[in-house]
PDB file of C-alpha atoms in Angstrom:
ATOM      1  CA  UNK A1033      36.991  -8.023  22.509  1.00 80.00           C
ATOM      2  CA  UNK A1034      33.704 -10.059  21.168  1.00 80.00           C
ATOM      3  CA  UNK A1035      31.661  -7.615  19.326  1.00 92.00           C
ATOM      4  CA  UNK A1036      29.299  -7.070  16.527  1.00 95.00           C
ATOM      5  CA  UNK A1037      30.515  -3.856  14.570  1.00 96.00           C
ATOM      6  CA  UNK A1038      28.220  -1.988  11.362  1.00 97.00           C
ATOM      7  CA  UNK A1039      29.282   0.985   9.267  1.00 97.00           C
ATOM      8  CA  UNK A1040      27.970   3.293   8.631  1.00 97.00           C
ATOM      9  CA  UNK A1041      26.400   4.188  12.154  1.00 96.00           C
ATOM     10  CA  UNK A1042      24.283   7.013  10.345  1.00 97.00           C
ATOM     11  CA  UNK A1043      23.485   7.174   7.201  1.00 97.00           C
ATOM     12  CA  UNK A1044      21.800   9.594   5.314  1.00 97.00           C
ATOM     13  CA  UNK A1045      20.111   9.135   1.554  1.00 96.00           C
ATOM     14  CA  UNK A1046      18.264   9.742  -1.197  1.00 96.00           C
ATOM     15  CA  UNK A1047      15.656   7.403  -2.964  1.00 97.00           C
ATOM     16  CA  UNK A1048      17.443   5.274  -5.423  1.00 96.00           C
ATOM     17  CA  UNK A1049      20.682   5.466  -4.757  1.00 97.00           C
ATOM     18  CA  UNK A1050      22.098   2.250  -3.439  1.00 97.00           C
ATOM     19  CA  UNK A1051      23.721   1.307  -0.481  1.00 97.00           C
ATOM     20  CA  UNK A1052      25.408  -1.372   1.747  1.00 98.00           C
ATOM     21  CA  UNK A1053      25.482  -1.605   5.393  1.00 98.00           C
ATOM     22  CA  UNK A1054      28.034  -3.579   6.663  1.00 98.00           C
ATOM     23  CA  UNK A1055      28.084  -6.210   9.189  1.00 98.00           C
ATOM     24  CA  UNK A1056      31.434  -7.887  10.678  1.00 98.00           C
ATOM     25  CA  UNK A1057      31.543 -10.416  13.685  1.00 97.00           C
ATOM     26  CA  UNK A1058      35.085 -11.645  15.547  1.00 95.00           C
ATOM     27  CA  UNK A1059      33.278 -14.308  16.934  1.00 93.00           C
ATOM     28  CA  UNK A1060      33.368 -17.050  14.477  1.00 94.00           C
ATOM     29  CA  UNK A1061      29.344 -17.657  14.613  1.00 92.00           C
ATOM     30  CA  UNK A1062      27.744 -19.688  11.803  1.00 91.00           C
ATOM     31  CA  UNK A1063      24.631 -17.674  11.967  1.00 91.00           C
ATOM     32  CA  UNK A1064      23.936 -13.888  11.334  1.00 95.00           C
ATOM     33  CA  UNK A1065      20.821 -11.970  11.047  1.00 95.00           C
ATOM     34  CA  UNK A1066      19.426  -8.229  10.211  1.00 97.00           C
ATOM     35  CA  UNK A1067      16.690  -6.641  11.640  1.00 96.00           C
ATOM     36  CA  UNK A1068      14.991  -3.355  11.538  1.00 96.00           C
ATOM     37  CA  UNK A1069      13.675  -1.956  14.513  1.00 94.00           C
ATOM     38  CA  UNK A1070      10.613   0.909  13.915  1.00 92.00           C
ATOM     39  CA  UNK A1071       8.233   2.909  16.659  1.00 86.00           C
ATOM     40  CA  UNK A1072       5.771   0.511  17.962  1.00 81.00           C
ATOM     41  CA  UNK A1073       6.692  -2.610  15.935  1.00 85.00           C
ATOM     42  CA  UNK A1074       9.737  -3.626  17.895  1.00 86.00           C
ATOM     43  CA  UNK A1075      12.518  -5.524  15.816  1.00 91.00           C
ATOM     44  CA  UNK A1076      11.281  -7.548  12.773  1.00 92.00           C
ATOM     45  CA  UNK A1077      13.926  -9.887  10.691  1.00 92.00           C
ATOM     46  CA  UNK A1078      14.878  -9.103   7.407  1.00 96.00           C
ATOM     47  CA  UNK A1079      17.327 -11.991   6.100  1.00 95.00           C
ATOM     48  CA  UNK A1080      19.750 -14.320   8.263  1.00 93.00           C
ATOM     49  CA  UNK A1081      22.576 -16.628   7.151  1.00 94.00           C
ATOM     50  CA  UNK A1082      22.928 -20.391   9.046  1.00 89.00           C
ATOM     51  CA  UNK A1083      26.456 -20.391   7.160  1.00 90.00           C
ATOM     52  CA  UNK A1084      28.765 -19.173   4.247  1.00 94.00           C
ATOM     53  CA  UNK A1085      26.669 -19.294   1.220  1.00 94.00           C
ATOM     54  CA  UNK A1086      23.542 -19.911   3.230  1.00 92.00           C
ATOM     55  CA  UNK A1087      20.606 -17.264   3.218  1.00 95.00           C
ATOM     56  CA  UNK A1088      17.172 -16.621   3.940  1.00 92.00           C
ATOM     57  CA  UNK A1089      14.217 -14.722   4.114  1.00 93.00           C
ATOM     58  CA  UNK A1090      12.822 -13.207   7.630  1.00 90.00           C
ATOM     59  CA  UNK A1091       9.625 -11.444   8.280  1.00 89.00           C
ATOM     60  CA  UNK A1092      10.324  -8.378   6.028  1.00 94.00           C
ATOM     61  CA  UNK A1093      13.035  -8.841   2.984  1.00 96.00           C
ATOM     62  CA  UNK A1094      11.308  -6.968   0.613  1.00 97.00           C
ATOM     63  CA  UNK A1095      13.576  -4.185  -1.390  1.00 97.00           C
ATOM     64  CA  UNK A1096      16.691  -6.352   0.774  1.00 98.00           C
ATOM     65  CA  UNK A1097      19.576  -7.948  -0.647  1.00 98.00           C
ATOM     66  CA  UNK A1098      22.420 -10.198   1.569  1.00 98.00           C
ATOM     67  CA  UNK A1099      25.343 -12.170   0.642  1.00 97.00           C
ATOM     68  CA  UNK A1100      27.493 -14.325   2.913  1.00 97.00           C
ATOM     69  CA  UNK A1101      30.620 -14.534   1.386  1.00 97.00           C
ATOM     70  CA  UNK A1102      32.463 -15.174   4.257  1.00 96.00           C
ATOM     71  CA  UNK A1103      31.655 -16.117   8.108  1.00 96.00           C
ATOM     72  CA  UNK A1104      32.612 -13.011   9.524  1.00 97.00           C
ATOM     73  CA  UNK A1105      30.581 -10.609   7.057  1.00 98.00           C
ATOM     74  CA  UNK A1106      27.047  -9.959   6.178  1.00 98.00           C
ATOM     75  CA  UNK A1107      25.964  -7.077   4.177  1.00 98.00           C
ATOM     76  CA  UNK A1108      22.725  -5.332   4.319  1.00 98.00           C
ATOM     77  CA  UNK A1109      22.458  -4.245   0.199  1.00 98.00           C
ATOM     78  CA  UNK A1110      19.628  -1.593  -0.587  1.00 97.00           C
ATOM     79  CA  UNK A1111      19.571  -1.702  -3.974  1.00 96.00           C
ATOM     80  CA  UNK A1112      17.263   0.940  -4.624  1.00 97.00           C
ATOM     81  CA  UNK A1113      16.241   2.843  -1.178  1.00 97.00           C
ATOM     82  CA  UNK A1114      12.572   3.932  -0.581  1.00 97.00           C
ATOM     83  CA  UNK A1115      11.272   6.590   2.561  1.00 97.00           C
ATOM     84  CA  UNK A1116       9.601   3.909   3.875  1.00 96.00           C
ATOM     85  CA  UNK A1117      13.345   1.659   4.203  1.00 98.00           C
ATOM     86  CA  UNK A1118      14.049   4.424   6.670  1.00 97.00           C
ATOM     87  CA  UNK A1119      14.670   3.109  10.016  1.00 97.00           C
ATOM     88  CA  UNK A1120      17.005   1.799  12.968  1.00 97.00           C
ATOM     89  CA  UNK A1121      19.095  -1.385  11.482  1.00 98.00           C
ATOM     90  CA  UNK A1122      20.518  -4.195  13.747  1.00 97.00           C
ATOM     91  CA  UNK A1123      23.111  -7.092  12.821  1.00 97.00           C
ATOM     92  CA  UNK A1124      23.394  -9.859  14.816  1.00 94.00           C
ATOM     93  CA  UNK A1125      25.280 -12.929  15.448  1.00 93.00           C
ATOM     94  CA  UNK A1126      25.521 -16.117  17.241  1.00 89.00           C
ATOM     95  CA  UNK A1127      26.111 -19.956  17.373  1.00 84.00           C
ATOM     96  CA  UNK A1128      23.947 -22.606  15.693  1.00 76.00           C
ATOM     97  CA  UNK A1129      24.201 -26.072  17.022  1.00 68.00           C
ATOM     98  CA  UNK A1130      21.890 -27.011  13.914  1.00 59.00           C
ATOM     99  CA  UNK A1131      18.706 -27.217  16.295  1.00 55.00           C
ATOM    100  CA  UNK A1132      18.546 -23.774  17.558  1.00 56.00           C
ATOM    101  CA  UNK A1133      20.407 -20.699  17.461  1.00 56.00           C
ATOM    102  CA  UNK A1134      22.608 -19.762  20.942  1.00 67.00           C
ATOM    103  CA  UNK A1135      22.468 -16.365  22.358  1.00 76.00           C
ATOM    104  CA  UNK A1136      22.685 -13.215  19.571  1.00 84.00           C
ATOM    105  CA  UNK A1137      24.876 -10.897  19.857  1.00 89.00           C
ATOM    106  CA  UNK A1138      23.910  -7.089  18.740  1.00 93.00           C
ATOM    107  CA  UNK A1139      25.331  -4.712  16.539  1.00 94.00           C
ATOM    108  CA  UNK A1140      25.097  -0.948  17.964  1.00 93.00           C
ATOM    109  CA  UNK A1141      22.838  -0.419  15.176  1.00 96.00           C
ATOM    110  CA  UNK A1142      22.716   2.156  11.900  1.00 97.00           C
ATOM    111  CA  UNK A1143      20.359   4.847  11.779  1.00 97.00           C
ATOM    112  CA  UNK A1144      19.338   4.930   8.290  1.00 97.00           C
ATOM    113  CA  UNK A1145      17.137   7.925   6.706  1.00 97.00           C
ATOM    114  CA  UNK A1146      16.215   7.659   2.933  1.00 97.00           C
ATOM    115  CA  UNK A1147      14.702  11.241   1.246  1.00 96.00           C
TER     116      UNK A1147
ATOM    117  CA  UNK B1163       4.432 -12.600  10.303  1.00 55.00           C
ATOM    118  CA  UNK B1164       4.252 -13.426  13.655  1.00 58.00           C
ATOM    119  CA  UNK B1165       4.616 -11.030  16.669  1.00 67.00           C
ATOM    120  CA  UNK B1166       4.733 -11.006  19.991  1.00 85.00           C
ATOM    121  CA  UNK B1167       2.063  -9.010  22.199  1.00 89.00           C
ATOM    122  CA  UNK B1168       4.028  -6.700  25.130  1.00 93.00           C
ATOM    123  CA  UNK B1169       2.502  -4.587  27.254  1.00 94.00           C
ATOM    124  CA  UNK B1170       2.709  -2.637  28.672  1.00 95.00           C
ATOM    125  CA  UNK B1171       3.842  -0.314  26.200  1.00 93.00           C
ATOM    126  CA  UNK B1172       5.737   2.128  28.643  1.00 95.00           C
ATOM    127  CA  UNK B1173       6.299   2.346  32.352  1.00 95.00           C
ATOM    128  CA  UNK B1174       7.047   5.410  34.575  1.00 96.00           C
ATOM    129  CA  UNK B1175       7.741   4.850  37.804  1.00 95.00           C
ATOM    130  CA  UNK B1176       9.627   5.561  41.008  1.00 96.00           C
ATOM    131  CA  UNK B1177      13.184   4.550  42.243  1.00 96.00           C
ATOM    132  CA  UNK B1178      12.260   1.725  44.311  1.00 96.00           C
ATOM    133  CA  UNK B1179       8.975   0.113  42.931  1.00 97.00           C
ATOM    134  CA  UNK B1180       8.933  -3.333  41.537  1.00 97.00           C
ATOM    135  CA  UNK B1181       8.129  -3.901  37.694  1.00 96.00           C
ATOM    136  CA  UNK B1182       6.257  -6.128  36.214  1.00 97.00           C
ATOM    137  CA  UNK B1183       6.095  -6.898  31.665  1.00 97.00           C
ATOM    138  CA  UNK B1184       4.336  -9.694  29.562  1.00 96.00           C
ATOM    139  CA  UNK B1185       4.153 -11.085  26.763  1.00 96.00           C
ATOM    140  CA  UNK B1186       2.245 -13.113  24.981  1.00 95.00           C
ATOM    141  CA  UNK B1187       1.220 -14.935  21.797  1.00 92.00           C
ATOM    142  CA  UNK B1188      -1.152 -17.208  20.598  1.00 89.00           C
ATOM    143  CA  UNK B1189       1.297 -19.478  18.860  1.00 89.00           C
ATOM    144  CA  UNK B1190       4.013 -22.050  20.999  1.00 89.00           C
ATOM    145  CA  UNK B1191       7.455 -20.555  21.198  1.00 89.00           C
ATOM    146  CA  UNK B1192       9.870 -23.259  22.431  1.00 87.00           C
ATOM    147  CA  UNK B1193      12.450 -20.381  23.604  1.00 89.00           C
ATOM    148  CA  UNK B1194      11.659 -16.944  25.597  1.00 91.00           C
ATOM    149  CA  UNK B1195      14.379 -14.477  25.913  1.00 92.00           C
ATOM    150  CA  UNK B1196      13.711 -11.066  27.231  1.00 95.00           C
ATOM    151  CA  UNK B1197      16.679  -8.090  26.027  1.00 95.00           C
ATOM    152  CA  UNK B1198      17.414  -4.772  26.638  1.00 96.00           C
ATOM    153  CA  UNK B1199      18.211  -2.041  24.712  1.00 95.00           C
ATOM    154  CA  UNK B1200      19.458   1.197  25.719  1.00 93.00           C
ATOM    155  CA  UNK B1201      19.535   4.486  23.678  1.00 87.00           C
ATOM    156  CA  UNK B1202      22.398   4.130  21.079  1.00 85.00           C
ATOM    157  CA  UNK B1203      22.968   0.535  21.594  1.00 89.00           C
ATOM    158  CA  UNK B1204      22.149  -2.647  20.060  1.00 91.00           C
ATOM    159  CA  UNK B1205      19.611  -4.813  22.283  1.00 93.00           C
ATOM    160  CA  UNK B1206      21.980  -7.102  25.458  1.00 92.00           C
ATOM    161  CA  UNK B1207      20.389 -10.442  26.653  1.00 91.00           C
ATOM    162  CA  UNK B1208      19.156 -10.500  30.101  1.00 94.00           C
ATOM    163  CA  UNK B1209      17.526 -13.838  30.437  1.00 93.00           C
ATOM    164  CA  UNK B1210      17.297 -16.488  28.601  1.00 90.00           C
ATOM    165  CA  UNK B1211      14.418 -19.221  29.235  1.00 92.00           C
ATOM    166  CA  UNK B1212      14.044 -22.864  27.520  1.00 88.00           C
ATOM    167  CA  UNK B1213      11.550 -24.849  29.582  1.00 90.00           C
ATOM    168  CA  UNK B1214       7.489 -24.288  29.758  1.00 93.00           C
ATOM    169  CA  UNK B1215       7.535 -22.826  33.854  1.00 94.00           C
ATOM    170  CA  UNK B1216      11.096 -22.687  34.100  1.00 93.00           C
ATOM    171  CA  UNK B1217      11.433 -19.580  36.557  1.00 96.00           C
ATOM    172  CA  UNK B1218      15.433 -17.837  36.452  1.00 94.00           C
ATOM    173  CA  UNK B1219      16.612 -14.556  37.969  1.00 95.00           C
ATOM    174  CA  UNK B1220      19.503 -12.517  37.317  1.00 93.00           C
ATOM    175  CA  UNK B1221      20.250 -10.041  40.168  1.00 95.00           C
ATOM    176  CA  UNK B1222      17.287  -8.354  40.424  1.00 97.00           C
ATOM    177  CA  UNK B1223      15.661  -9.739  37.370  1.00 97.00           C
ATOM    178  CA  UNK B1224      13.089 -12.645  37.606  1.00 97.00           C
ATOM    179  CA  UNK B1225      11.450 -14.065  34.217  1.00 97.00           C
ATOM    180  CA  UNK B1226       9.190 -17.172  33.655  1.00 97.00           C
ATOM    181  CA  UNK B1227       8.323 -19.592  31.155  1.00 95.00           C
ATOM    182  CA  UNK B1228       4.802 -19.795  31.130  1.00 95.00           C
ATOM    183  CA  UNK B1229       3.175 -23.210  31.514  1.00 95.00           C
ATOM    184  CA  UNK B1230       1.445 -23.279  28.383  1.00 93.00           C
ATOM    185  CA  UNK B1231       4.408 -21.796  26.719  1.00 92.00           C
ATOM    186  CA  UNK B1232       2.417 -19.194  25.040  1.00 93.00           C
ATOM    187  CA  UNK B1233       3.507 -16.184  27.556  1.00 95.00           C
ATOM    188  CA  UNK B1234       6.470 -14.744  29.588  1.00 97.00           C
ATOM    189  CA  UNK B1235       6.821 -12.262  32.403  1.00 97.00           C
ATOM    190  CA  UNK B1236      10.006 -10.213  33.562  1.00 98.00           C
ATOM    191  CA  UNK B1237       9.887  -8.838  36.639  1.00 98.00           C
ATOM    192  CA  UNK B1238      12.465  -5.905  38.357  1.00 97.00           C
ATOM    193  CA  UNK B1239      12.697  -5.566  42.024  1.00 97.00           C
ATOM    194  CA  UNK B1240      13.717  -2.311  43.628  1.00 97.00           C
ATOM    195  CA  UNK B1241      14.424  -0.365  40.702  1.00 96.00           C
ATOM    196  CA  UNK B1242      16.954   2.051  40.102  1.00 96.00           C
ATOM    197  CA  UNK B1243      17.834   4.750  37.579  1.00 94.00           C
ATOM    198  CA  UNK B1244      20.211   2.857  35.548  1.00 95.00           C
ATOM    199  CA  UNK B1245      16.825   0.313  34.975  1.00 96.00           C
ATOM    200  CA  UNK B1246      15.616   3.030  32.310  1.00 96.00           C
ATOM    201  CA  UNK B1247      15.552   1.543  28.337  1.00 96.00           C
ATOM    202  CA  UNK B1248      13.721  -0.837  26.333  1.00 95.00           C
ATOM    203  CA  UNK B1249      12.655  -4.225  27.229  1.00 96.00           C
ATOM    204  CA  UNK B1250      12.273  -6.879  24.628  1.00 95.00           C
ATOM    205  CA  UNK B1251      10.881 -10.146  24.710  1.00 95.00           C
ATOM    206  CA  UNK B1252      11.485 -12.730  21.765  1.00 92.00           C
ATOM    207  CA  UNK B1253      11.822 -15.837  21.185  1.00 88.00           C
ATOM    208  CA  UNK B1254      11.769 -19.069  18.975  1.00 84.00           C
ATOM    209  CA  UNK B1255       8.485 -20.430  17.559  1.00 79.00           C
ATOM    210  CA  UNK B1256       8.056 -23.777  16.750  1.00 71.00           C
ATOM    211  CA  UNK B1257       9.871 -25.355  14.004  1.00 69.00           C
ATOM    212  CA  UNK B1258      12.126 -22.057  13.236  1.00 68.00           C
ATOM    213  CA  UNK B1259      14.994 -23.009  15.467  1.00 64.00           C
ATOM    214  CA  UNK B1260      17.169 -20.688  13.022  1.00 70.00           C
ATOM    215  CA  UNK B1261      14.423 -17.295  13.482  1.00 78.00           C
ATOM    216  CA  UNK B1262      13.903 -15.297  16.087  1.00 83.00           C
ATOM    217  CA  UNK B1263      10.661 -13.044  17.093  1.00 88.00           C
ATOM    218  CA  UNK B1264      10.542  -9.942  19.184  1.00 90.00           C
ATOM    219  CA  UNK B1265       8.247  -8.000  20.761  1.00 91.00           C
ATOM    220  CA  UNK B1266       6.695  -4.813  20.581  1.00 90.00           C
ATOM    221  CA  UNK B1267       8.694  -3.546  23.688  1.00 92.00           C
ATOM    222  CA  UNK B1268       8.320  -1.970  26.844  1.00 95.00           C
ATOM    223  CA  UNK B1269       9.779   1.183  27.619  1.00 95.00           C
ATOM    224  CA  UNK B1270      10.645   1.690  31.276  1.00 96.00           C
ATOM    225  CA  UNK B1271      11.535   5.462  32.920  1.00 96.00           C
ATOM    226  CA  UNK B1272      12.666   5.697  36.234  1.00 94.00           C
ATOM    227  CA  UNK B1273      12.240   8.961  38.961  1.00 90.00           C
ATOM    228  CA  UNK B1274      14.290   9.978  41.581  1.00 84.00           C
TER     229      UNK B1274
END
């Protein structure tokens, strides 16, 4: 079955302590993204990869790290959490032709609370 | 950065009634793409749109492309219980083929 899975589906922290969220896709896309979705703002992008090795900056990176060491994994690193990191987290994948990216496929999403 | 104006920001209605969302922008999006997302889940496409006034449906779901490509609509006839989530528009600004931008959402209940 095609899917998008992340672990851990709930997570609960402290400020400080890292953490990685992990990402894995079956589908052999190029590209991969992460979002965080919060009341009223809707989803906003925090890094994607076009391709192994290849990373960038979204809307919100800040206090975000990513590495794409492989195609089918992209983990979310939190080096050092804050409250205000706490929030709903989305991976997503999908083709890229090179002109524009195909349909994305969603995660199920990890709850994330930092105290 | 840039986001996308939906409204409106929740919907209750009755088993039955039509809906109507929007979005819009004031920047060009060459894509529009409206998702949703139900509670526990990850967001699921539901249409995807790539030409200024191109109209699609899916079932019961009708979304266009506005003409000057700076606004979408979704529309759901006859609704029905199973209707109930989030709605998401997004899509692909100009020149950032590789990033894209969602809404705010609209969050639809639905009465028996």
């Amino acid at each position: 079955e095609a899917q998008v899975t992340q672990n851990p589906r709930y997570l609960i922290t402290v400020t400080g302590k890292k953490l990685t969220v992990t990402c894995s896709q079956n589908m052999n896309h190029e590209y991969m993204s992460w979002y965080r979705q919060d009341p009223g703002l809707g989803l906003r992008q925090i890094y994607y990869s076009m391709n192994v090795e290849v990373t960038d900056k979204g809307d919100v990176p800040e206090g975000y790290k990513v590495s794409r060491k492989e195609k089918r994994n992209f983990p979310l690193i939190l080096e050092s959490p804050s409250p205000n990191q706490t929030s709903l987290y989305f991976c997503a994948s999908s083709t890229f032709t090179g002109t524009t990216t195909d349909t994305q496929y969603f995660g199920p999403g990890t709850r994330l609370t930092v105290l | 950065g840039q986001q996308l104006n939906q409204s409106p920001q929740s919907m209750f209605i009755q088993e039955g009634e039509d809906v109507s969302m929007n979005c819009t922008s004031s920047s060009i999006f060459n894509t529009w793409l409206w998702y949703k997302q139900e509670p526990g889940e990850g967001p699921v496409l539901l249409i995807a749109l790539y030409k200024a006034g191109e109209l699609t449906s899916n079932g019961r779901l009708t979304a266009q492309f506005g003409i000057t490509r700076k606004d979408s609509f979704l529309n759901i006839s006859a609704s029905i219980p199973s209707d109930v989530g989030i709605y998401f528009c997004a899509g692909h600004l100009t020149g950032t083929a590789s990033k894209l931008t969602f809404g705010t959402g609209t969050r639809l209940q639905v009465t028996l």
